[in-house]
Coordinates of C-alpha atoms and ligand atoms in Angstrom, one line a residue:
M1 CA -80.9 50.4 -3.3
G2 CA -78.1 49.5 -5.6
S3 CA -78.0 50.2 -9.3
T4 CA -76.4 48.5 -12.2
P5 CA -75.7 49.4 -15.8
N6 CA -78.9 47.6 -16.6
G7 CA -81.0 49.8 -14.3
I8 CA -82.1 49.9 -10.7
K9 CA -82.2 46.6 -8.9
I10 CA -84.7 46.4 -6.0
V11 CA -84.1 43.6 -3.6
G12 CA -86.5 44.5 -0.9
L13 CA -84.0 45.5 1.8
A14 CA -83.9 48.7 3.8
P15 CA -82.3 51.6 1.9
E16 CA -79.9 52.4 4.8
L17 CA -78.2 49.1 4.0
N18 CA -76.9 50.6 0.8
H19 CA -73.4 49.4 -0.2
S20 CA -71.5 49.4 -3.5
F21 CA -72.3 45.7 -4.0
Y22 CA -75.9 46.0 -2.8
G23 CA -78.3 44.9 -5.6
R24 CA -75.4 44.5 -8.1
D25 CA -75.0 41.6 -10.6
I26 CA -71.7 39.6 -10.5
I27 CA -71.1 38.9 -14.2
S28 CA -67.5 39.5 -14.9
V29 CA -64.3 40.0 -12.8
G30 CA -63.8 43.2 -14.8
Q31 CA -66.3 44.9 -12.5
F32 CA -64.0 44.6 -9.4
S33 CA -61.3 47.1 -8.4
R34 CA -58.5 46.2 -6.0
P35 CA -60.3 47.7 -3.0
D36 CA -63.4 45.7 -3.9
L37 CA -61.4 42.5 -3.9
T38 CA -59.7 43.4 -0.6
Y39 CA -63.2 44.0 0.8
I40 CA -64.7 40.8 -0.5
M41 CA -61.8 38.7 0.7
G42 CA -62.0 40.4 4.2
V43 CA -65.7 39.5 4.4
A44 CA -64.8 35.9 3.3
D45 CA -62.4 35.7 6.2
E46 CA -65.2 36.8 8.6
M47 CA -67.5 34.1 7.0
R48 CA -64.7 31.5 7.6
S49 CA -64.4 32.4 11.2
V50 CA -68.2 32.4 11.7
V51 CA -68.4 28.9 10.1
R52 CA -65.5 27.6 12.1
R53 CA -66.9 29.0 15.4
V54 CA -70.6 28.4 15.2
G55 CA -71.4 26.8 11.8
A56 CA -74.1 29.2 10.7
T57 CA -75.7 32.6 11.2
D58 CA -79.1 34.1 10.4
L59 CA -77.8 37.1 8.4
L60 CA -79.9 36.2 5.3
K61 CA -82.8 34.7 7.2
G62 CA -85.9 35.1 5.1
H63 CA -84.0 35.4 1.8
I64 CA -84.2 33.0 -1.0
L65 CA -81.6 32.1 -3.7
A66 CA -82.6 30.5 -7.0
N67 CA -79.7 28.2 -8.2
L68 CA -80.3 27.8 -11.9
F69 CA -77.8 25.5 -13.6
Y70 CA -78.0 24.7 -17.4
E71 CA -74.6 22.8 -17.2
P72 CA -73.3 20.2 -14.8
S73 CA -71.8 21.3 -11.5
T74 CA -70.8 19.8 -8.2
R75 CA -68.7 22.5 -6.4
T76 CA -70.3 25.7 -7.6
S77 CA -73.9 24.6 -7.1
S78 CA -73.4 22.9 -3.7
S79 CA -71.2 25.6 -2.3
F80 CA -73.8 28.3 -3.2
I81 CA -76.4 26.1 -1.5
A82 CA -74.2 25.7 1.6
A83 CA -73.3 29.4 1.6
M84 CA -77.0 30.5 1.5
E85 CA -78.0 27.9 4.1
R86 CA -75.1 28.8 6.5
L87 CA -76.3 32.4 6.3
G88 CA -79.8 31.4 7.3
G89 CA -81.4 31.7 3.9
S90 CA -83.0 29.1 1.7
V91 CA -82.6 27.8 -1.9
I92 CA -84.7 26.9 -4.9
P93 CA -82.4 24.4 -6.7
I94 CA -82.9 23.9 -10.4
H95 CA -80.0 21.7 -11.4
G96 CA -81.5 19.6 -14.0
V97 CA -83.1 22.1 -16.4
Q98 CA -84.5 19.1 -18.3
Y99 CA -87.0 18.7 -15.5
S100 CA -88.0 22.4 -15.6
S101 CA -90.1 24.2 -18.1
V102 CA -86.9 24.9 -20.1
S103 CA -87.5 21.5 -21.7
K104 CA -90.9 22.8 -22.9
G105 CA -89.0 25.6 -24.7
E106 CA -89.2 28.4 -22.1
S107 CA -86.6 31.1 -22.9
L108 CA -83.9 32.3 -20.5
P109 CA -85.5 35.7 -20.0
D110 CA -88.9 34.1 -19.1
T111 CA -87.2 31.6 -16.8
I112 CA -85.4 34.5 -15.0
R113 CA -88.6 36.5 -14.8
T114 CA -90.3 33.5 -13.2
L115 CA -87.6 32.8 -10.6
E116 CA -87.3 36.4 -9.5
C117 CA -90.9 36.3 -8.5
Y118 CA -89.8 33.9 -5.8
A119 CA -86.2 34.6 -5.1
D120 CA -84.0 37.6 -4.0
V121 CA -81.0 36.6 -6.0
I122 CA -80.3 34.2 -8.9
V123 CA -77.2 32.2 -9.5
L124 CA -76.9 31.1 -13.2
R125 CA -74.6 28.7 -15.0
H126 CA -75.2 28.5 -18.8
P127 CA -73.3 27.1 -21.8
E128 CA -73.5 30.3 -23.8
V129 CA -71.0 33.2 -23.4
G130 CA -73.0 36.3 -22.4
A131 CA -76.0 34.4 -21.0
S132 CA -75.6 36.0 -17.5
E133 CA -75.5 39.5 -19.1
V134 CA -78.7 38.7 -20.9
A135 CA -80.3 37.4 -17.7
A136 CA -79.2 40.5 -15.9
R137 CA -80.9 42.7 -18.5
Y138 CA -84.2 41.1 -17.7
A139 CA -83.9 40.7 -14.0
T140 CA -84.6 43.2 -11.3
K141 CA -82.9 41.0 -8.7
P142 CA -79.1 40.4 -8.7
I143 CA -77.8 37.8 -11.1
I144 CA -74.5 36.0 -10.1
S145 CA -72.8 34.1 -12.9
A146 CA -71.7 30.6 -12.1
G147 CA -69.9 30.3 -15.4
D148 CA -71.1 31.2 -18.9
G149 CA -69.7 28.8 -21.5
V150 CA -66.1 29.5 -22.5
G151 CA -66.4 33.1 -21.2
E152 CA -65.9 33.7 -17.5
H153 CA -66.5 32.1 -14.1
P154 CA -66.2 35.1 -11.9
T155 CA -66.9 33.6 -8.5
Q156 CA -64.3 30.9 -9.2
G157 CA -61.8 33.7 -10.1
L158 CA -62.5 35.3 -6.8
L159 CA -62.1 32.2 -4.8
D160 CA -58.9 31.4 -6.7
L161 CA -57.4 34.8 -5.9
Y162 CA -58.5 34.4 -2.3
T163 CA -56.8 31.0 -2.2
I164 CA -53.5 32.4 -3.5
Y165 CA -53.7 35.2 -0.9
H166 CA -54.4 32.7 1.9
E167 CA -51.7 30.3 0.9
L168 CA -48.9 32.7 0.1
G169 CA -49.9 35.8 2.1
T170 CA -49.6 38.2 -0.8
L171 CA -50.9 38.8 -4.3
D172 CA -48.0 41.0 -5.5
G173 CA -44.7 39.9 -6.8
L174 CA -45.8 36.4 -7.7
H175 CA -45.0 34.3 -10.8
V176 CA -48.2 32.6 -11.7
A177 CA -48.3 29.7 -14.3
M178 CA -51.5 28.6 -15.8
V179 CA -51.5 25.2 -17.4
G180 CA -53.8 23.2 -19.7
D181 CA -56.9 24.3 -21.6
L182 CA -56.4 28.0 -21.5
K183 CA -58.6 28.6 -24.6
H184 CA -61.8 27.1 -23.2
G185 CA -61.0 27.4 -19.5
R186 CA -63.4 30.1 -18.2
T187 CA -61.8 29.9 -14.7
V188 CA -58.4 30.8 -16.3
H189 CA -60.0 33.8 -18.1
S190 CA -61.4 35.1 -14.9
L191 CA -58.3 34.5 -12.7
A192 CA -55.9 36.0 -15.4
R193 CA -58.1 39.1 -15.7
L194 CA -58.1 39.5 -11.9
L195 CA -54.3 39.2 -11.8
R196 CA -53.9 42.2 -14.1
L197 CA -54.7 44.3 -11.0
Y198 CA -51.6 42.9 -9.1
D199 CA -47.9 43.0 -9.7
A200 CA -47.9 39.4 -11.1
R201 CA -45.8 37.8 -13.8
L202 CA -47.8 35.3 -15.9
T203 CA -46.7 32.2 -17.8
F204 CA -49.3 30.4 -19.9
V205 CA -48.5 26.8 -20.6
S206 CA -50.6 25.0 -23.2
P207 CA -50.4 23.2 -26.5
E208 CA -50.7 25.6 -29.5
I209 CA -54.4 24.8 -30.1
L210 CA -55.3 25.6 -26.5
R211 CA -53.7 29.0 -26.1
L212 CA -55.2 31.8 -24.1
P213 CA -57.6 34.0 -26.0
E214 CA -56.1 37.2 -27.6
D215 CA -58.5 39.5 -25.8
V216 CA -57.3 38.3 -22.4
K217 CA -53.7 38.6 -23.4
R218 CA -54.3 42.2 -24.6
E219 CA -55.9 43.1 -21.3
L220 CA -52.9 41.8 -19.4
A221 CA -50.5 43.7 -21.7
A222 CA -52.5 46.9 -21.4
A223 CA -52.1 46.6 -17.6
G224 CA -48.4 46.2 -18.0
R225 CA -48.1 42.6 -17.0
I226 CA -45.2 40.4 -18.2
V227 CA -46.7 37.5 -20.1
T228 CA -44.9 34.5 -21.5
E229 CA -46.3 31.5 -23.4
T230 CA -44.8 28.0 -23.7
D231 CA -46.0 24.4 -24.2
K232 CA -43.7 23.0 -21.5
V233 CA -44.3 22.8 -17.8
E234 CA -40.6 22.2 -17.4
D235 CA -40.0 25.8 -18.5
V236 CA -41.7 27.2 -15.4
I237 CA -41.9 24.5 -12.7
A238 CA -38.8 25.7 -10.8
A239 CA -39.7 29.4 -11.0
A240 CA -43.5 29.6 -10.3
D241 CA -45.1 30.6 -7.0
V242 CA -48.4 29.3 -8.3
I243 CA -49.1 26.5 -10.7
Y244 CA -52.8 26.6 -11.7
V245 CA -53.7 23.4 -13.6
T246 CA -56.8 22.9 -15.6
R247 CA -58.8 20.1 -17.3
V248 CA -58.9 19.9 -21.1
Q249 CA -62.6 20.9 -21.6
K250 CA -63.9 18.0 -23.7
E251 CA -67.4 19.4 -23.9
R252 CA -66.1 22.5 -25.8
F253 CA -64.5 20.6 -28.7
A254 CA -66.4 20.3 -32.0
D255 CA -63.8 17.7 -33.2
L256 CA -63.2 14.9 -30.6
D257 CA -60.1 13.8 -32.5
E258 CA -58.6 17.2 -31.5
Y259 CA -59.5 16.6 -27.9
E260 CA -57.9 13.1 -28.0
A261 CA -54.7 14.6 -29.3
V262 CA -54.3 17.0 -26.4
K263 CA -56.2 15.5 -23.5
D264 CA -53.2 13.9 -21.8
Y265 CA -50.7 16.7 -22.6
Y266 CA -49.9 17.5 -19.0
V267 CA -49.9 15.3 -15.9
I268 CA -48.4 16.8 -12.7
T269 CA -46.7 14.0 -10.7
P270 CA -44.6 13.9 -7.5
K271 CA -41.5 13.8 -9.8
I272 CA -42.5 17.1 -11.4
M273 CA -43.4 18.6 -8.0
A274 CA -39.9 17.7 -6.7
R275 CA -38.6 20.5 -9.0
A276 CA -41.0 23.1 -7.8
K277 CA -40.3 25.7 -5.1
E278 CA -40.6 24.7 -1.5
H279 CA -43.1 27.5 -0.9
M280 CA -45.4 27.5 -3.8
V281 CA -49.0 26.5 -4.4
L282 CA -50.5 23.9 -6.7
M283 CA -54.1 24.7 -7.6
H284 CA -56.9 23.3 -9.8
P285 CA -60.5 24.5 -10.1
L286 CA -61.6 20.9 -10.3
P287 CA -63.0 18.5 -11.5
R288 CA -59.6 16.9 -12.5
V289 CA -59.6 14.1 -15.0
G290 CA -55.9 13.0 -14.8
E291 CA -54.0 16.3 -15.0
I292 CA -52.8 16.0 -11.4
H293 CA -51.8 12.5 -10.2
A294 CA -53.5 11.5 -6.9
D295 CA -50.0 10.8 -5.5
V296 CA -49.6 14.6 -5.3
D297 CA -52.6 15.1 -3.1
N298 CA -50.7 14.8 0.2
D299 CA -48.1 17.3 -0.8
P300 CA -48.6 20.3 1.5
R301 CA -48.3 22.6 -1.6
A302 CA -51.4 20.9 -3.2
A303 CA -54.1 23.4 -2.4
Y304 CA -57.0 22.3 -4.6
F305 CA -59.1 20.8 -1.7
R306 CA -58.6 23.9 0.4
Q307 CA -59.4 26.0 -2.7
M308 CA -62.9 24.3 -2.8
E309 CA -63.6 25.1 0.8
N310 CA -62.6 28.8 0.2
G311 CA -65.3 28.8 -2.5
M312 CA -68.0 28.6 0.2
Y313 CA -66.6 31.6 2.1
I314 CA -66.3 33.7 -1.0
R315 CA -69.9 32.8 -2.0
M316 CA -71.2 33.6 1.5
A317 CA -69.4 37.0 1.2
L318 CA -70.9 37.7 -2.3
L319 CA -74.4 36.7 -1.3
A320 CA -74.3 38.9 1.8
A321 CA -72.8 41.8 -0.2
V322 CA -75.4 41.8 -3.1
L323 CA -78.2 41.4 -0.6
G324 CA -76.9 44.5 1.4
K325 CA -75.9 42.6 4.5
A326 CA -72.1 42.5 4.3
Ligands
LIG1 N1 -65.5 23.6 -12.9 C1 -64.9 24.5 -13.7 C2 -65.8 25.2 -14.6 O1 -67.0 24.9 -14.6 C3 -63.6 24.0 -14.3 C4 -63.9 22.8 -15.2 O2 -65.1 22.3 -15.3 O3 -62.9 22.2 -15.7 O4 -65.4 26.0 -15.4
CP2 N1 -64.9 24.6 -10.1 C1 -66.1 24.4 -10.5 O1 -66.8 25.2 -11.1 O2 -66.6 23.1 -10.3 P1 -68.1 22.6 -10.7 O3 -68.1 22.6 -12.2 O4 -68.2 21.2 -10.1 O5 -69.1 23.5 -10.2

């Protein structure tokens, strides 16, 4: 059985299936070492080949995932469902919490206690930073964060890292530029934190009011990473190996005038891409709302649709790992 800082997690599987991920929560990318990441990406590769060859397996047959979303989602929710079903398991989908007992005032701890009576693993997206940690404190089954407010989106960070590796064949020696809403972008926080483990150079491109949080910058500096900030994509377009573009997160602004002032700050067009390296990768966690022009979509360097597909393989790997089957 796996244990977590919150206590022992029992997931009803045989003890001989013990593994370092077995029974663990996935709350923050800070919990992964480089060997952990290599391992998860290797399992994701195996999942890709299973899906490509036969579509599905029965590895998690008899297991149930509760997919609990307090915020909107297309990719994360549906890729977790697809991941669980392709592994032979099934899903309790709670995607409109307004139709659940949350609307009667039920607390997060009680909702988690309820779902773990029926499920072996719970995926949680919530608007508050730290909500997944709270859930994990009350749960005896693994909690996987699907994004907590402006905090982290660890499974997205993992699929982003996996995408870079897949597209460029390495994670070391790269110049990664992250563009857009770096303040509220939880996917940026997770990917930047993961990159501290690799020999990456990082450039953060944003308007002044959307700069990367200081704590993330401090982590990168402590890990010895070279970090530069600018508000111009032009400063980095020709040098970057990865350009990771993000949406300005309208839902996180208290003052909508501030949002209006910055929402169209960056738009990646074919003209801008003409100045980028021939072998580089353009990424976006999606959804996009204008930051990457549709005319860029057929550029072979545009990896955002492949990035989405990679999410399913990474989530298959994570589900198998926390349930002791990887
Ligand atoms: N889908 C990602 C998230 O939930 C990025 C975004 O919404 O802009 O964080
Ligand atoms: N990338 C991502 O988290 O997408 P969704 O918000 O659609 O899940």
